[in-house]
Coordinates of C-alpha atoms in Angstrom, one line a residue:
M5 CA -5.8 -35.3 20.1
S6 CA -3.0 -33.7 18.1
R7 CA -0.1 -35.5 16.6
F8 CA 2.2 -34.2 19.3
D9 CA 0.0 -35.5 22.0
R10 CA -0.3 -38.9 20.4
Y11 CA 3.5 -39.0 19.9
V12 CA 4.3 -38.2 23.6
L13 CA 1.6 -40.4 25.0
S14 CA 2.7 -43.4 22.9
Q15 CA 6.3 -42.9 24.1
L16 CA 5.1 -42.7 27.7
L17 CA 3.0 -45.9 27.4
V18 CA 5.8 -47.9 25.7
L19 CA 8.4 -46.9 28.3
F20 CA 5.8 -47.5 31.1
G21 CA 5.3 -51.0 29.8
F22 CA 9.0 -51.6 29.5
F23 CA 9.8 -50.4 33.1
S24 CA 6.8 -52.3 34.5
L25 CA 7.9 -55.5 32.9
I26 CA 11.4 -55.1 34.3
L27 CA 10.2 -54.2 37.8
V28 CA 7.6 -57.0 37.9
A29 CA 10.2 -59.5 36.9
V30 CA 12.5 -58.4 39.7
Y31 CA 9.7 -58.5 42.3
W32 CA 8.5 -61.9 40.9
V33 CA 11.9 -63.5 41.0
N34 CA 12.4 -62.5 44.7
S35 CA 9.0 -64.0 45.7
A36 CA 9.0 -66.9 43.2
V37 CA 12.1 -68.5 44.7
E38 CA 10.5 -68.9 48.1
L39 CA 7.1 -69.9 46.6
M40 CA 8.7 -72.5 44.4
D41 CA 10.6 -74.0 47.3
L42 CA 7.5 -74.2 49.4
L43 CA 5.3 -75.8 46.7
I44 CA 8.0 -78.2 45.5
A45 CA 8.7 -79.3 49.0
N46 CA 5.0 -80.2 49.3
G47 CA 5.0 -82.1 46.1
Q48 CA 3.0 -79.7 44.0
S49 CA 3.1 -79.6 40.2
T50 CA 4.3 -76.8 37.9
S51 CA 0.7 -75.9 37.1
V52 CA 0.0 -75.1 40.8
F53 CA 3.2 -72.9 40.8
L54 CA 2.0 -71.1 37.7
E55 CA -1.5 -70.6 39.3
F56 CA 0.0 -69.1 42.4
T57 CA 2.2 -66.9 40.3
V58 CA -0.7 -65.5 38.4
L59 CA -2.6 -64.8 41.6
S60 CA 0.3 -62.9 43.1
L61 CA 0.8 -60.7 40.0
P62 CA -1.9 -58.1 40.7
G63 CA -0.4 -57.3 44.1
I64 CA 3.1 -57.0 42.5
I65 CA 1.9 -54.8 39.7
R66 CA 0.2 -52.5 42.2
H67 CA 3.5 -51.9 43.9
V68 CA 5.6 -51.3 40.8
I69 CA 3.2 -49.0 38.9
P70 CA 4.1 -45.8 40.7
F71 CA 7.8 -46.3 40.1
S72 CA 7.2 -47.3 36.5
T73 CA 5.1 -44.2 35.9
F74 CA 7.8 -42.0 37.4
A75 CA 10.6 -43.7 35.5
A76 CA 8.8 -43.6 32.1
T77 CA 8.0 -39.9 32.5
V78 CA 11.5 -39.0 33.5
Y79 CA 13.0 -41.0 30.6
V80 CA 10.7 -39.7 27.9
I81 CA 10.8 -36.0 29.0
N82 CA 14.6 -36.2 29.4
R83 CA 14.9 -37.5 25.9
L84 CA 12.5 -34.9 24.4
S85 CA 14.5 -32.2 26.2
S86 CA 18.0 -33.5 25.2
E87 CA 16.8 -33.7 21.6
S88 CA 15.4 -30.2 21.7
E89 CA 11.9 -31.4 20.8
L90 CA 10.4 -29.6 23.8
T91 CA 12.3 -26.5 23.0
V92 CA 10.9 -26.5 19.5
M93 CA 7.4 -27.0 20.7
Q94 CA 7.8 -24.1 23.2
A95 CA 9.1 -21.9 20.4
T96 CA 5.9 -22.6 18.4
G97 CA 3.9 -21.2 21.2
F98 CA 3.1 -24.3 23.4
S99 CA 2.7 -23.3 27.0
P100 CA 3.8 -25.6 29.8
W101 CA 0.1 -26.4 30.4
R102 CA -0.3 -27.3 26.8
L103 CA 2.8 -29.5 26.8
A104 CA 1.5 -31.2 29.9
R105 CA -1.7 -32.4 28.2
P106 CA -0.3 -35.8 27.0
V107 CA 1.2 -36.3 30.5
M108 CA -2.2 -35.6 32.0
L109 CA -3.8 -38.2 29.7
F110 CA -1.1 -40.6 30.7
G111 CA -1.9 -39.9 34.4
V112 CA -5.6 -40.6 33.7
I113 CA -4.7 -44.0 32.2
I114 CA -2.5 -44.8 35.2
F115 CA -5.3 -43.8 37.6
V116 CA -7.8 -46.1 35.8
M117 CA -5.3 -49.0 35.9
M118 CA -4.5 -48.5 39.6
S119 CA -8.1 -48.1 40.5
T120 CA -9.0 -51.4 38.8
L121 CA -6.2 -53.1 40.6
T122 CA -6.9 -51.7 44.1
H123 CA -10.7 -52.0 44.0
Y124 CA -11.2 -55.3 42.1
L125 CA -8.2 -57.4 41.0
V126 CA -6.0 -57.2 44.1
P127 CA -8.8 -58.1 46.7
S128 CA -10.1 -60.9 44.6
S129 CA -6.6 -62.3 43.8
L130 CA -5.6 -62.2 47.5
Y131 CA -8.7 -64.1 48.5
Q132 CA -8.2 -66.7 45.8
F133 CA -4.5 -67.0 46.7
N134 CA -5.2 -67.7 50.4
L135 CA -8.0 -70.0 49.5
R136 CA -5.8 -72.1 47.1
Q137 CA -3.0 -72.0 49.6
A138 CA -5.3 -73.5 52.2
E139 CA -6.5 -76.2 49.8
V140 CA -3.0 -77.1 48.7
S141 CA -1.8 -77.4 52.3
Q142 CA -4.5 -80.1 52.8
N143 CA -3.9 -81.9 49.5
L144 CA -3.3 -85.5 50.6
T145 CA -1.7 -86.6 47.4
A146 CA 0.7 -83.7 47.3
R147 CA 1.7 -84.2 50.9
L148 CA 2.2 -87.9 51.0
L149 CA 2.8 -89.2 47.5
T150 CA 6.4 -88.3 47.1
E151 CA 8.9 -91.0 46.0
G152 CA 12.2 -91.6 47.7
E153 CA 11.9 -89.1 50.5
F154 CA 11.2 -89.5 54.3
L155 CA 8.2 -87.3 54.9
H156 CA 6.9 -85.9 58.2
P157 CA 3.3 -85.0 57.7
T158 CA 2.9 -84.3 61.4
D159 CA 5.0 -84.4 64.6
G160 CA 6.1 -88.0 65.5
V161 CA 5.1 -89.5 62.2
T162 CA 7.5 -90.6 59.4
F163 CA 6.3 -91.8 56.0
Y164 CA 8.4 -93.2 53.1
I165 CA 7.6 -94.6 49.7
R166 CA 10.3 -96.1 47.5
D167 CA 8.3 -96.0 44.2
I168 CA 4.9 -95.2 42.8
T169 CA 3.8 -97.1 39.8
P170 CA 1.7 -95.5 36.9
E171 CA -1.3 -97.5 38.2
G172 CA -1.0 -95.7 41.6
V173 CA 0.5 -98.7 43.6
L174 CA 2.8 -97.6 46.4
K175 CA 5.9 -99.8 46.5
D176 CA 7.9 -100.6 49.7
V177 CA 6.1 -98.4 52.2
Y178 CA 7.4 -97.5 55.6
L179 CA 5.2 -95.8 58.3
S180 CA 6.4 -95.0 61.8
D181 CA 4.0 -93.5 64.4
R182 CA 5.8 -92.2 67.5
R183 CA 3.1 -89.8 68.8
D184 CA 2.4 -92.1 71.8
D185 CA 5.5 -92.4 73.9
E186 CA 4.1 -95.6 75.5
Q187 CA 3.4 -97.3 72.2
I188 CA 5.5 -96.9 69.1
S189 CA 4.1 -98.4 66.0
T190 CA 6.1 -99.2 62.8
Y191 CA 4.6 -100.7 59.6
T192 CA 6.3 -101.9 56.5
A193 CA 4.6 -103.3 53.4
A194 CA 5.6 -104.4 50.0
E195 CA 2.7 -102.6 48.5
A196 CA 0.0 -100.1 49.6
Y197 CA -2.9 -98.1 48.2
L198 CA -4.5 -94.8 49.2
V199 CA -8.3 -95.0 49.5
N200 CA -10.7 -92.2 50.4
D201 CA -14.1 -93.1 51.8
A202 CA -16.8 -91.3 53.8
S203 CA -14.9 -91.7 57.0
G204 CA -11.6 -90.2 55.7
A205 CA -8.4 -91.3 54.0
K206 CA -7.1 -94.8 54.5
L207 CA -3.8 -96.5 53.7
V208 CA -4.3 -100.1 52.7
M209 CA -1.0 -102.0 53.1
V210 CA -0.5 -105.4 51.5
D211 CA 2.0 -108.1 52.5
G212 CA 3.7 -106.4 55.4
L213 CA 4.9 -106.4 58.9
S214 CA 3.6 -104.6 62.0
Q215 CA 6.0 -103.8 64.9
I216 CA 4.7 -102.3 68.2
L217 CA 7.1 -101.3 70.9
V218 CA 5.3 -101.0 74.3
Q219 CA 6.8 -98.9 77.1
P220 CA 7.7 -99.3 79.9
G221 CA 9.3 -102.7 79.6
G222 CA 10.4 -102.5 76.0
R223 CA 8.3 -105.3 74.8
L224 CA 8.1 -105.7 71.0
F225 CA 5.1 -107.3 69.3
T226 CA 5.5 -108.2 65.7
T227 CA 2.7 -109.4 63.3
N228 CA 2.9 -110.3 59.7
F229 CA -0.2 -109.4 57.7
S230 CA -1.5 -110.0 54.2
D231 CA -3.5 -106.7 54.2
F232 CA -3.9 -104.0 56.8
T233 CA -5.8 -100.7 56.8
Y234 CA -4.4 -97.7 58.6
D235 CA -6.4 -94.5 59.1
I236 CA -4.2 -91.6 58.0
S237 CA -6.9 -88.9 58.3
S238 CA -5.2 -87.8 61.5
L239 CA -2.0 -87.2 59.7
I240 CA -3.5 -84.4 57.7
R241 CA -4.4 -81.2 59.4
K242 CA -8.0 -80.2 59.3
P243 CA -8.9 -78.0 56.3
A244 CA -7.9 -74.5 57.0
I245 CA -10.5 -71.9 56.9
V246 CA -9.8 -68.7 55.0
R247 CA -10.7 -66.1 57.5
Q248 CA -12.5 -63.0 56.4
S249 CA -10.2 -60.1 56.0
I250 CA -10.7 -56.4 55.1
R251 CA -8.2 -56.9 52.3
Y252 CA -10.7 -59.1 50.5
M253 CA -13.8 -57.0 51.0
P254 CA -15.4 -54.7 48.4
T255 CA -14.6 -51.0 48.9
G256 CA -18.3 -50.1 49.2
Q257 CA -18.7 -52.4 52.2
L258 CA -15.6 -51.0 53.9
L259 CA -16.9 -47.5 53.6
T260 CA -20.6 -48.0 54.5
R261 CA -20.3 -50.8 57.1
S262 CA -17.1 -49.9 58.9
Y263 CA -18.6 -50.1 62.4
E264 CA -20.3 -53.5 61.7
I265 CA -17.1 -55.0 60.1
A266 CA -15.0 -53.8 63.0
D267 CA -17.2 -55.7 65.4
E268 CA -17.4 -58.8 63.2
L269 CA -13.6 -59.0 62.7
N270 CA -12.7 -57.6 66.1
T271 CA -10.4 -55.0 64.5
N272 CA -10.1 -51.2 64.7
R273 CA -12.3 -49.1 62.5
G274 CA -9.2 -47.1 61.6
D275 CA -7.7 -50.2 59.9
I276 CA -10.9 -50.5 57.8
L277 CA -11.1 -46.9 56.7
E278 CA -7.3 -46.9 56.0
E279 CA -7.7 -49.8 53.7
A280 CA -10.8 -48.4 51.9
H281 CA -9.4 -44.9 51.4
S282 CA -5.9 -46.1 50.4
R283 CA -7.6 -47.8 47.4
F284 CA -8.5 -44.3 46.3
G285 CA -5.3 -42.5 47.5
Q286 CA -2.8 -44.8 45.8
P287 CA -4.2 -44.4 42.3
L288 CA -4.3 -40.6 42.7
T289 CA -0.7 -40.4 44.0
S290 CA 0.5 -42.7 41.2
A291 CA -1.2 -40.6 38.5
L292 CA 0.2 -37.3 40.0
A293 CA 3.8 -38.8 40.1
A294 CA 3.9 -38.4 36.3
L295 CA 2.8 -34.7 36.4
V296 CA 5.3 -33.9 39.2
A297 CA 8.1 -35.5 37.2
F298 CA 7.1 -33.6 34.1
G299 CA 6.8 -30.3 35.8
T300 CA 10.2 -30.7 37.5
L301 CA 12.0 -31.7 34.2
L302 CA 10.4 -28.8 32.4
L303 CA 12.2 -26.2 34.6
G304 CA 15.1 -24.4 33.0
G305 CA 14.7 -25.0 29.3
Y306 CA 17.3 -26.7 27.0
S307 CA 20.9 -27.3 28.1
R308 CA 23.6 -29.4 26.6
F309 CA 24.6 -30.4 30.1
G310 CA 21.3 -32.3 30.5
V311 CA 18.6 -32.2 33.2
W312 CA 20.3 -34.2 35.9
K313 CA 19.5 -31.6 38.6
Q314 CA 15.8 -31.8 37.8
I315 CA 15.9 -35.6 37.7
V316 CA 17.4 -35.7 41.2
L317 CA 14.9 -33.1 42.4
S318 CA 11.9 -35.1 41.0
F319 CA 13.2 -38.3 42.6
V320 CA 13.5 -36.5 46.0
M321 CA 9.9 -35.3 45.6
L322 CA 8.7 -38.8 44.8
I323 CA 10.4 -40.2 47.8
S324 CA 9.0 -37.4 50.0
L325 CA 5.5 -38.2 48.9
E326 CA 6.1 -41.9 49.8
I327 CA 7.4 -40.8 53.2
V328 CA 4.3 -38.7 53.8
R329 CA 2.1 -41.6 52.7
S330 CA 3.8 -43.9 55.2
A331 CA 3.6 -41.3 58.0
V332 CA -0.1 -40.8 57.8
L333 CA -1.0 -44.6 58.0
D334 CA -0.5 -45.1 61.7
P335 CA -2.6 -42.0 62.8
V336 CA -5.5 -43.1 60.6
R337 CA -5.3 -46.7 61.8
A338 CA -5.4 -45.4 65.4
N339 CA -8.3 -43.0 64.8
G340 CA -10.6 -43.7 61.8
D341 CA -11.9 -40.2 61.9
L342 CA -8.6 -39.0 60.5
W343 CA -9.1 -40.8 57.2
P344 CA -8.8 -37.5 55.1
L345 CA -5.0 -37.7 55.9
I346 CA -4.8 -40.6 53.4
Y347 CA -5.3 -38.1 50.6
L348 CA -2.5 -35.8 51.9
P349 CA 0.1 -37.2 49.6
A350 CA -2.2 -36.8 46.6
A351 CA -3.0 -33.2 47.6
L352 CA 0.7 -32.4 48.0
G353 CA 1.5 -34.0 44.7
L354 CA -1.2 -31.9 43.0
C355 CA 0.1 -28.7 44.6
L356 CA 3.7 -29.5 43.6
A357 CA 2.6 -30.2 40.0
L358 CA 0.7 -26.9 39.8
V359 CA 3.6 -24.9 41.3
L360 CA 6.2 -26.6 39.0
L361 CA 4.1 -26.0 35.9
S362 CA 3.7 -22.4 36.9
L363 CA 7.4 -21.9 37.5
S364 CA 8.4 -23.7 34.3
A365 CA 7.7 -20.5 32.3
Y366 CA 9.9 -18.4 34.6
P367 CA 12.3 -20.8 36.3
P368 CA 14.2 -19.4 39.3
S369 CA 18.0 -18.9 38.9
M370 CA 18.8 -22.2 40.8
F371 CA 17.1 -24.1 37.9
K372 CA 18.7 -22.1 35.0
R373 CA 21.2 -24.3 33.4
R374 CA 24.6 -23.2 32.2
G375 CA 25.2 -23.3 28.5
A376 CA 21.5 -22.9 27.7
A377 CA 20.9 -22.0 24.1

């Protein structure tokens, strides 16, 4: 690799990392606010929030990489053009194809990164995220052990704890069970303990009062007790089962067992093939975005007025490829035999890149910039 290739590639990677960091932060802030509210409302700790954040990152990174690739390429090539570095290299005999070599290497790196994400990291992180989400939703301690708040673990039930000591003693407990309209039960206790045994979770209340209102008639029965055990297993939903999903499955299975998986999950074969081939199509399109941006900005040569027309054109091309990618999804999902359409955006991107690089040596008049040296 020549010094020029190393220089351009290093600039592309540095700017790619910078733009990726910014975009990931923006995406993360938008999703983290909702996630934090949900976890804190359920009494989860900061470590659980950080764990969920880490598990959501691969999916976020997959979405931002194409835009980071495009932005880094446009920024670097625009700077090289404005500082006449590309003009100097072309004057020494570098053809557009030779100038594109570091961009091609950059595209290969992007392809490898995106392939790793789509085939391995994103499916596994999605599975773990949903698994942990199901586990957290059933966490008895997180759902009930919250001080100073009236909790409603299920419809018709209110639970309150004034204080929890370091030893795990629940102080001044209030429990109201209104699930049975004919019998409303209310329990208060000075202290209580949570106990788990083979039959489920129990709330052992000490030194308290039981009040049962029987309808019709409105008769109230009160009983003082020194200790009382209340089964709270019914207050907690049954453990959620993480259903098998095509988003979690290895790509090889989706490609070779599409008919069997469609029968097992009661879904369309088109959805399965769309998911499998999109894991190949997205990395290809992301890698080619760099080459399309480079070819567009290379049109016209040096100008003191900048390359704003080429930047706008490259942005329009990127959006067009995204529109095509979105347009082919529904037909493939409806008919799995149309899966080659998934690669249409990548094919169009490759054709655009080849045409742009071919035209860069002899740009049409519409791309010639006024004031060119």
